[in-house]
Tab-separated table of C-alpha atoms (C1' of nucleotides) in Angstrom:
chain	number	residue	atom	x	y	z
A	1	MET	CA	-119.468	-35.104	-115.805
A	2	SER	CA	-118.172	-33.817	-119.114
A	3	LYS	CA	-115.349	-31.390	-119.503
A	4	THR	CA	-113.029	-33.389	-121.611
A	5	SER	CA	-114.375	-33.159	-125.117
A	6	GLN	CA	-116.305	-30.137	-126.300
A	7	GLN	CA	-116.430	-30.226	-130.041
A	8	ASN	CA	-114.165	-28.182	-132.190
A	9	PRO	CA	-114.192	-24.456	-131.620
A	10	THR	CA	-115.287	-22.333	-134.503
A	11	ALA	CA	-114.519	-24.859	-137.192
A	12	GLU	CA	-116.846	-27.616	-138.238
A	13	THR	CA	-117.832	-30.679	-136.328
A	14	ASN	CA	-117.738	-32.986	-139.240
A	15	GLY	CA	-117.058	-30.945	-142.275
A	16	VAL	CA	-120.145	-29.128	-143.369
A	17	SER	CA	-120.972	-26.086	-141.321
A	18	VAL	CA	-117.936	-24.369	-142.734
A	19	ILE	CA	-119.356	-24.565	-146.147
A	20	TYR	CA	-122.244	-22.458	-145.055
A	21	THR	CA	-120.117	-20.056	-143.170
A	22	GLN	CA	-117.727	-19.294	-145.947
A	23	ALA	CA	-118.999	-20.945	-149.089
A	24	HIS	CA	-120.705	-17.943	-150.568
A	25	THR	CA	-117.477	-16.034	-150.305
A	26	SER	CA	-115.558	-18.459	-152.392
A	27	GLY	CA	-116.937	-20.155	-155.443
A	28	LEU	CA	-118.307	-23.246	-153.792
A	29	GLN	CA	-121.921	-22.136	-153.720
A	30	GLN	CA	-123.096	-25.649	-152.976
A	31	VAL	CA	-126.190	-24.248	-151.419
A	32	PRO	CA	-129.269	-26.266	-152.105
A	33	GLN	CA	-131.287	-24.173	-154.449
A	34	LEU	CA	-134.381	-26.202	-154.039
A	35	VAL	CA	-134.679	-26.559	-150.294
A	36	PRO	CA	-138.283	-27.492	-149.661
A	37	VAL	CA	-138.808	-26.672	-145.988
A	38	SER	CA	-135.434	-26.391	-144.304
A	39	PRO	CA	-134.705	-29.514	-142.340
A	40	GLY	CA	-132.463	-27.637	-139.983
A	41	GLY	CA	-132.904	-26.122	-136.558
A	42	GLY	CA	-135.453	-23.484	-135.681
A	43	GLY	CA	-135.452	-22.493	-139.284
A	44	LYS	CA	-138.509	-22.100	-141.348
A	45	ALA	CA	-138.269	-21.433	-145.019
A	46	ALA	CA	-141.441	-21.322	-146.993
A	47	PRO	CA	-144.811	-20.500	-145.494
A	48	PRO	CA	-147.160	-22.590	-147.655
A	49	SER	CA	-148.471	-19.476	-149.289
A	50	LYS	CA	-147.395	-15.868	-149.454
A	51	GLN	CA	-144.013	-15.152	-150.863
A	52	GLY	CA	-144.682	-12.533	-153.410
A	53	LYS	CA	-142.756	-9.725	-151.829
A	54	LYS	CA	-139.506	-9.440	-149.937
A	55	ASN	CA	-138.467	-12.923	-150.749
A	56	SER	CA	-135.892	-11.729	-153.186
A	57	THR	CA	-133.796	-10.172	-150.454
A	58	LEU	CA	-134.505	-12.774	-147.813
A	59	ASP	CA	-133.994	-15.881	-149.831
A	60	ARG	CA	-131.189	-18.160	-148.831
A	61	ASN	CA	-129.191	-17.426	-151.904
A	62	SER	CA	-129.050	-13.728	-151.306
A	63	ASP	CA	-125.723	-12.370	-150.241
A	64	GLU	CA	-127.641	-10.131	-147.927
A	65	TYR	CA	-129.072	-13.150	-146.220
A	66	ARG	CA	-125.722	-14.832	-145.703
A	67	LEU	CA	-124.237	-11.630	-144.446
A	68	ARG	CA	-126.984	-11.184	-141.930
A	69	ARG	CA	-126.764	-14.794	-140.868
A	70	GLU	CA	-123.067	-14.695	-140.353
A	71	ARG	CA	-123.274	-11.532	-138.322
A	72	ASN	CA	-125.988	-12.941	-136.184
A	73	ASN	CA	-123.988	-16.079	-135.654
A	74	MET	CA	-121.129	-13.983	-134.379
A	75	ALA	CA	-123.429	-12.063	-132.109
A	76	VAL	CA	-124.888	-15.261	-130.792
A	77	LYS	CA	-121.506	-16.698	-130.039
A	78	LYS	CA	-120.477	-13.527	-128.312
A	79	SER	CA	-123.628	-13.379	-126.280
A	80	ARG	CA	-123.318	-16.975	-125.191
A	81	LEU	CA	-119.743	-16.526	-124.183
A	82	LYS	CA	-120.693	-13.561	-122.134
A	83	SER	CA	-123.470	-15.502	-120.538
A	84	LYS	CA	-121.162	-18.341	-119.592
A	85	GLN	CA	-118.628	-15.936	-118.241
A	86	LYS	CA	-121.242	-14.374	-116.058
A	87	ALA	CA	-122.377	-17.722	-114.759
A	88	GLN	CA	-118.837	-18.606	-113.894
A	89	ASP	CA	-118.347	-15.316	-112.143
A	90	THR	CA	-121.439	-15.914	-110.104
A	91	LEU	CA	-120.155	-19.283	-109.070
A	92	GLN	CA	-116.893	-17.757	-108.056
A	93	ARG	CA	-118.712	-15.098	-106.127
A	94	VAL	CA	-120.423	-17.823	-104.155
A	95	ASN	CA	-117.138	-19.364	-103.131
A	96	GLN	CA	-115.764	-15.986	-102.257
A	97	LEU	CA	-118.712	-15.214	-100.057
A	98	LYS	CA	-118.525	-18.610	-98.438
A	99	GLU	CA	-114.923	-18.017	-97.506
A	100	GLU	CA	-115.637	-14.617	-96.116
A	101	ASN	CA	-118.466	-16.100	-94.155
A	102	GLU	CA	-116.193	-18.604	-92.508
A	103	ARG	CA	-113.756	-15.881	-91.724
A	104	LEU	CA	-116.427	-13.824	-90.074
A	105	GLU	CA	-117.760	-16.723	-88.106
A	106	ALA	CA	-114.305	-17.492	-86.813
A	107	LYS	CA	-113.896	-13.934	-85.726
A	108	ILE	CA	-117.213	-14.035	-83.949
A	109	LYS	CA	-116.193	-17.141	-82.173
A	110	LEU	CA	-113.015	-15.502	-81.023
A	111	LEU	CA	-114.677	-12.326	-79.873
A	112	THR	CA	-117.307	-14.288	-78.065
A	113	LYS	CA	-114.725	-16.271	-76.195
A	114	GLU	CA	-112.762	-13.170	-75.339
A	115	LEU	CA	-115.853	-11.534	-74.040
A	116	SER	CA	-116.743	-14.541	-72.018
A	117	VAL	CA	-113.350	-14.559	-70.376
A	118	LEU	CA	-113.572	-10.947	-69.444
A	119	LYS	CA	-117.024	-11.364	-68.036
A	120	ASP	CA	-116.000	-14.315	-65.958
A	121	LEU	CA	-113.100	-12.373	-64.637
A	122	PHE	CA	-115.473	-9.647	-63.721
A	123	LEU	CA	-117.805	-11.907	-61.860
A	124	GLU	CA	-114.990	-13.742	-60.194
A	125	HIS	CA	-113.781	-10.605	-58.557
A	126	ALA	CA	-116.943	-8.636	-58.567
A	127	HIS	CA	-117.062	-8.421	-54.801
A	128	ASN	CA	-113.487	-7.212	-54.461
A	129	PHE	CA	-114.077	-4.853	-57.298
A	130	THR	CA	-117.252	-3.334	-55.962
A	131	ASP	CA	-115.910	-3.378	-52.436
A	132	SER	CA	-113.082	-1.205	-53.462
A	133	VAL	CA	-115.051	1.028	-55.718
A	134	GLN	CA	-118.398	1.615	-54.133
A	135	PRO	CA	-117.162	3.204	-50.959
A	136	LEU	CA	-115.189	5.769	-52.872
A	137	GLY	CA	-117.724	7.101	-55.273
A	138	THR	CA	-121.145	6.337	-56.744
A	139	GLU	CA	-119.907	5.151	-60.070
A	140	ASN	CA	-121.872	2.777	-62.202
A	141	THR	CA	-120.641	-0.765	-61.810
A	142	ALA	CA	-122.019	-1.605	-65.224
A	143	ALA	CA	-121.554	-5.286	-64.566
A	144	ASN	CA	-124.595	-5.867	-66.748
A	145	SER	CA	-124.344	-2.945	-69.104
A	146	GLU	CA	-124.445	-4.892	-72.324
A	147	GLY	CA	-125.589	-8.217	-71.030
A	148	SER	CA	-125.495	-11.012	-73.569
A	149	GLY	CA	-126.303	-8.967	-76.610
A	150	GLN	CA	-129.089	-10.000	-78.969
B	1	MET	CA	-133.752	-7.329	-120.789
B	2	SER	CA	-136.062	-9.931	-122.189
B	3	LYS	CA	-138.764	-11.676	-120.261
B	4	THR	CA	-141.754	-10.432	-122.147
B	5	SER	CA	-141.781	-12.359	-125.361
B	6	GLN	CA	-140.320	-15.799	-125.501
B	7	GLN	CA	-141.669	-17.395	-128.583
B	8	ASN	CA	-144.385	-19.931	-128.491
B	9	PRO	CA	-143.781	-22.890	-126.278
B	10	THR	CA	-143.654	-26.216	-128.031
B	11	ALA	CA	-145.653	-25.099	-131.024
B	12	GLU	CA	-144.206	-23.366	-134.030
B	13	THR	CA	-142.855	-19.888	-134.424
B	14	ASN	CA	-144.145	-19.326	-137.848
B	15	GLY	CA	-145.664	-22.518	-138.994
B	16	VAL	CA	-143.052	-25.029	-139.961
B	17	SER	CA	-141.237	-26.627	-137.078
B	18	VAL	CA	-144.428	-28.431	-136.215
B	19	ILE	CA	-144.330	-30.213	-139.475
B	20	TYR	CA	-141.057	-31.759	-138.545
B	21	THR	CA	-142.147	-32.592	-135.081
B	22	GLN	CA	-145.337	-34.316	-136.010
B	23	ALA	CA	-145.485	-34.580	-139.754
B	24	HIS	CA	-144.342	-38.146	-140.005
B	25	THR	CA	-147.182	-39.111	-137.748
B	26	SER	CA	-149.799	-37.677	-139.994
B	27	GLY	CA	-149.711	-37.910	-143.741
B	28	LEU	CA	-147.915	-34.686	-144.524
B	29	GLN	CA	-144.507	-36.210	-145.125
B	30	GLN	CA	-143.224	-33.087	-146.833
B	31	VAL	CA	-139.696	-34.053	-145.961
B	32	PRO	CA	-137.149	-33.073	-148.546
B	33	GLN	CA	-135.961	-36.285	-150.039
B	34	LEU	CA	-133.064	-34.733	-151.782
B	35	VAL	CA	-131.466	-32.556	-149.175
B	36	PRO	CA	-127.935	-31.862	-150.353
B	37	VAL	CA	-126.141	-30.656	-147.245
B	38	SER	CA	-128.721	-29.655	-144.678
B	39	PRO	CA	-129.073	-25.887	-144.544
B	40	GLY	CA	-130.136	-26.012	-140.929
B	41	GLY	CA	-128.357	-25.541	-137.639
B	42	GLY	CA	-125.428	-27.614	-136.489
B	43	GLY	CA	-126.681	-30.346	-138.731
B	44	LYS	CA	-124.582	-32.049	-141.234
B	45	ALA	CA	-126.055	-34.531	-143.607
B	46	ALA	CA	-123.784	-36.000	-146.172
B	47	PRO	CA	-120.045	-36.238	-145.759
B	48	PRO	CA	-118.878	-35.944	-149.362
B	49	SER	CA	-118.035	-39.613	-149.396
B	50	LYS	CA	-118.856	-42.572	-147.224
B	51	GLN	CA	-122.482	-43.385	-146.823
B	52	GLY	CA	-122.682	-46.974	-147.836
B	53	LYS	CA	-123.774	-48.387	-144.546
B	54	LYS	CA	-126.115	-47.328	-141.816
B	55	ASN	CA	-127.658	-44.622	-143.904
B	56	SER	CA	-130.840	-46.581	-144.324
B	57	THR	CA	-131.669	-46.368	-140.648
B	58	LEU	CA	-130.340	-42.870	-140.147
B	59	ASP	CA	-131.913	-41.163	-143.086
B	60	ARG	CA	-134.337	-38.392	-142.381
B	61	ASN	CA	-137.311	-40.322	-143.563
B	62	SER	CA	-136.850	-43.161	-141.161
B	63	ASP	CA	-139.350	-43.356	-138.347
B	64	GLU	CA	-136.422	-44.331	-136.190
B	65	TYR	CA	-134.755	-41.058	-137.011
B	66	ARG	CA	-137.754	-38.962	-136.130
B	67	LEU	CA	-138.249	-40.888	-132.940
B	68	ARG	CA	-134.680	-40.370	-131.903
B	69	ARG	CA	-134.805	-36.717	-132.823
B	70	GLU	CA	-137.954	-36.063	-130.896
B	71	ARG	CA	-136.611	-37.804	-127.833
B	72	ASN	CA	-133.390	-35.885	-128.012
B	73	ASN	CA	-135.323	-32.681	-128.354
B	74	MET	CA	-137.148	-33.480	-125.173
B	75	ALA	CA	-133.919	-34.314	-123.409
B	76	VAL	CA	-132.391	-31.084	-124.595
B	77	LYS	CA	-135.281	-29.054	-123.354
B	78	LYS	CA	-135.140	-30.784	-120.015
B	79	SER	CA	-131.425	-30.337	-119.692
B	80	ARG	CA	-131.638	-26.662	-120.524
B	81	LEU	CA	-134.378	-26.110	-118.042
B	82	LYS	CA	-132.324	-27.798	-115.395
B	83	SER	CA	-129.362	-25.676	-116.297
B	84	LYS	CA	-131.331	-22.483	-116.015
B	85	GLN	CA	-132.765	-23.583	-112.722
B	86	LYS	CA	-129.313	-24.199	-111.384
B	87	ALA	CA	-128.103	-20.819	-112.527
B	88	GLN	CA	-130.997	-19.167	-110.790
B	89	ASP	CA	-130.316	-21.131	-107.636
B	90	THR	CA	-126.733	-20.008	-107.689
B	91	LEU	CA	-127.836	-16.433	-107.995
B	92	GLN	CA	-130.150	-16.859	-105.079
B	93	ARG	CA	-127.371	-18.446	-103.092
B	94	VAL	CA	-125.312	-15.333	-103.647
B	95	ASN	CA	-127.984	-13.118	-102.214
B	96	GLN	CA	-128.461	-15.434	-99.305
B	97	LEU	CA	-124.772	-15.404	-98.521
B	98	LYS	CA	-124.629	-11.654	-98.848
B	99	GLU	CA	-127.380	-11.286	-96.305
B	100	GLU	CA	-125.745	-13.653	-93.896
B	101	ASN	CA	-122.528	-11.747	-94.325
B	102	GLU	CA	-124.148	-8.531	-93.311
B	103	ARG	CA	-125.692	-10.222	-90.344
B	104	LEU	CA	-122.337	-11.546	-89.228
B	105	GLU	CA	-120.624	-8.235	-89.704
B	106	ALA	CA	-123.235	-6.548	-87.609
B	107	LYS	CA	-122.728	-9.073	-84.890
B	108	ILE	CA	-118.993	-8.541	-85.004
B	109	LYS	CA	-119.478	-4.868	-84.679
B	110	LEU	CA	-121.645	-5.355	-81.652
B	111	LEU	CA	-119.316	-7.785	-79.983
B	112	THR	CA	-116.378	-5.532	-80.636
B	113	LYS	CA	-118.093	-2.624	-79.057
B	114	GLU	CA	-119.138	-4.666	-76.095
B	115	LEU	CA	-115.623	-5.882	-75.611
B	116	SER	CA	-114.271	-2.403	-75.874
B	117	VAL	CA	-116.609	-1.207	-73.172
B	118	LEU	CA	-115.609	-3.962	-70.828
B	119	LYS	CA	-111.947	-3.367	-71.418
B	120	ASP	CA	-112.277	0.332	-70.775
B	121	LEU	CA	-114.083	-0.430	-67.606
B	122	PHE	CA	-111.301	-2.687	-66.619
B	123	LEU	CA	-108.614	-0.136	-67.203
B	124	GLU	CA	-110.606	2.569	-65.566
B	125	HIS	CA	-110.602	0.684	-62.310
B	126	ALA	CA	-107.562	-1.393	-62.798
B	127	HIS	CA	-105.755	0.076	-59.899
B	128	ASN	CA	-108.604	-0.429	-57.469
B	129	PHE	CA	-109.055	-3.867	-58.855
B	130	THR	CA	-105.452	-4.945	-58.590
B	131	ASP	CA	-105.118	-3.239	-55.259
B	132	SER	CA	-107.797	-5.407	-53.856
B	133	VAL	CA	-106.727	-8.568	-55.562
B	134	GLN	CA	-102.993	-8.709	-55.640
B	135	PRO	CA	-102.496	-8.716	-51.912
B	136	LEU	CA	-104.709	-11.718	-51.537
B	137	GLY	CA	-103.249	-14.076	-54.107
B	138	THR	CA	-100.972	-14.156	-57.157
B	139	GLU	CA	-103.717	-14.419	-59.722
B	140	ASN	CA	-103.224	-13.290	-63.277
B	141	THR	CA	-104.688	-9.926	-63.911
B	142	ALA	CA	-105.148	-10.837	-67.530
B	143	ALA	CA	-105.710	-7.232	-68.381
B	144	ASN	CA	-104.009	-7.925	-71.672
B	145	SER	CA	-104.817	-11.567	-72.111
B	146	GLU	CA	-106.360	-11.326	-75.560
B	147	GLY	CA	-105.293	-7.850	-76.426
B	148	SER	CA	-106.406	-6.709	-79.846
B	149	GLY	CA	-105.217	-9.768	-81.613
B	150	GLN	CA	-107.367	-10.488	-84.591
C	1	DG	C1'	-125.693	-51.211	-127.768
C	2	DT	C1'	-129.621	-48.532	-126.429
C	3	DA	C1'	-131.426	-44.497	-123.907
C	4	DC	C1'	-130.811	-40.253	-121.854
C	5	DA	C1'	-127.791	-35.960	-120.807
C	6	DT	C1'	-124.742	-32.189	-122.335
C	7	DT	C1'	-122.974	-29.037	-125.350
C	8	DG	C1'	-121.580	-26.287	-129.554
C	9	DC	C1'	-123.821	-24.451	-133.373
C	10	DG	C1'	-126.827	-22.165	-136.668
C	11	DC	C1'	-131.620	-20.270	-137.520
C	12	DA	C1'	-135.245	-17.085	-136.769
C	13	DA	C1'	-138.029	-14.099	-133.790
C	14	DT	C1'	-137.830	-10.462	-130.945
C	15	DG	C1'	-135.893	-7.096	-127.710
C	16	DA	C1'	-133.216	-2.844	-127.377
D	1	DA	C1'	-130.728	-0.864	-139.817
D	2	DT	C1'	-127.611	-3.018	-136.204
D	3	DC	C1'	-126.517	-5.824	-132.496
D	4	DA	C1'	-128.099	-8.687	-128.316
D	5	DT	C1'	-130.987	-12.359	-126.384
D	6	DT	C1'	-133.404	-16.378	-126.391
D	7	DG	C1'	-136.179	-20.653	-127.687
D	8	DC	C1'	-135.535	-24.305	-130.697
D	9	DG	C1'	-133.904	-28.280	-133.305
D	10	DC	C1'	-129.740	-30.887	-135.041
D	11	DA	C1'	-125.784	-33.684	-134.378
D	12	DA	C1'	-121.674	-35.076	-131.791
D	13	DT	C1'	-120.241	-36.640	-127.680
D	14	DG	C1'	-120.489	-38.053	-122.887
D	15	DT	C1'	-122.477	-40.953	-119.416
D	16	DA	C1'	-125.087	-44.774	-117.531
DNA sequence: GTACATTGCGCAATGA
DNA sequence: ATCATTGCGCAATGTA
């Protein structure tokens, strides 16, 4: 169910993303200087009207912009890694708990059996036991003290 | 830790994505017909060389393209929802297991105590017990049958 | 080969 | 202003 491929890490998938990640640093500046609406992902680009202010700093060509983008990309990667790690941990926790559960159930089974044996032994010789005890004192036989629990 | 905002569902975040999701249907067709390298997300667009074949059907203007894209977008959304659901289920499973664990531990505690009481009782009257039993037969006293073995 | 499912990635909005 | 999260769309890849 998938686990064998997983695109290239960091680098590009075909040979373009890199350009945008490093281009501005070198002299490649192949950035489209006339992008109409940004065909890419969740990106926007140019609200039909209203661009007479901070556009200078926010425009795609700005170094500021690229810097911000790159930093955010790092943050995103980091965050996603963390998220995946957490998910994996949770999954592991489930297995851990399942194991412990089995362990506990086994122990319960054992204790229950042990208890049952002792109780049977008690009943089996209850008469001899009480016969020999009752006459001597007035002690509590407690044959039913804790019964069969909850 | 986030849960209050969550951008607009389906619709746009600022007023552009919609164009790409529906534009071709209406008459807006503001698609950039000269996109150089695709400034968007993981998108590529034009491997420096080699485009003399299926580009006609794959080009951004193609209705086929938009159809495929839209379908994939749906699939992606669905897949991500499923993924999140699963994660949540896993988390819930953890809590469930933790509860059961506590329940089991409590039971073990109870059983242990019960057993301890019975054993004490046994030892307390062991002599009387054996006195009355041994003479009759050669039965196993079993006072240590299961000991404290875990 | 088509259709859907997953996954890595970058963008932008928004939370902290 | 900085980083962290999150919804979203794209494209590659996997699966049926």
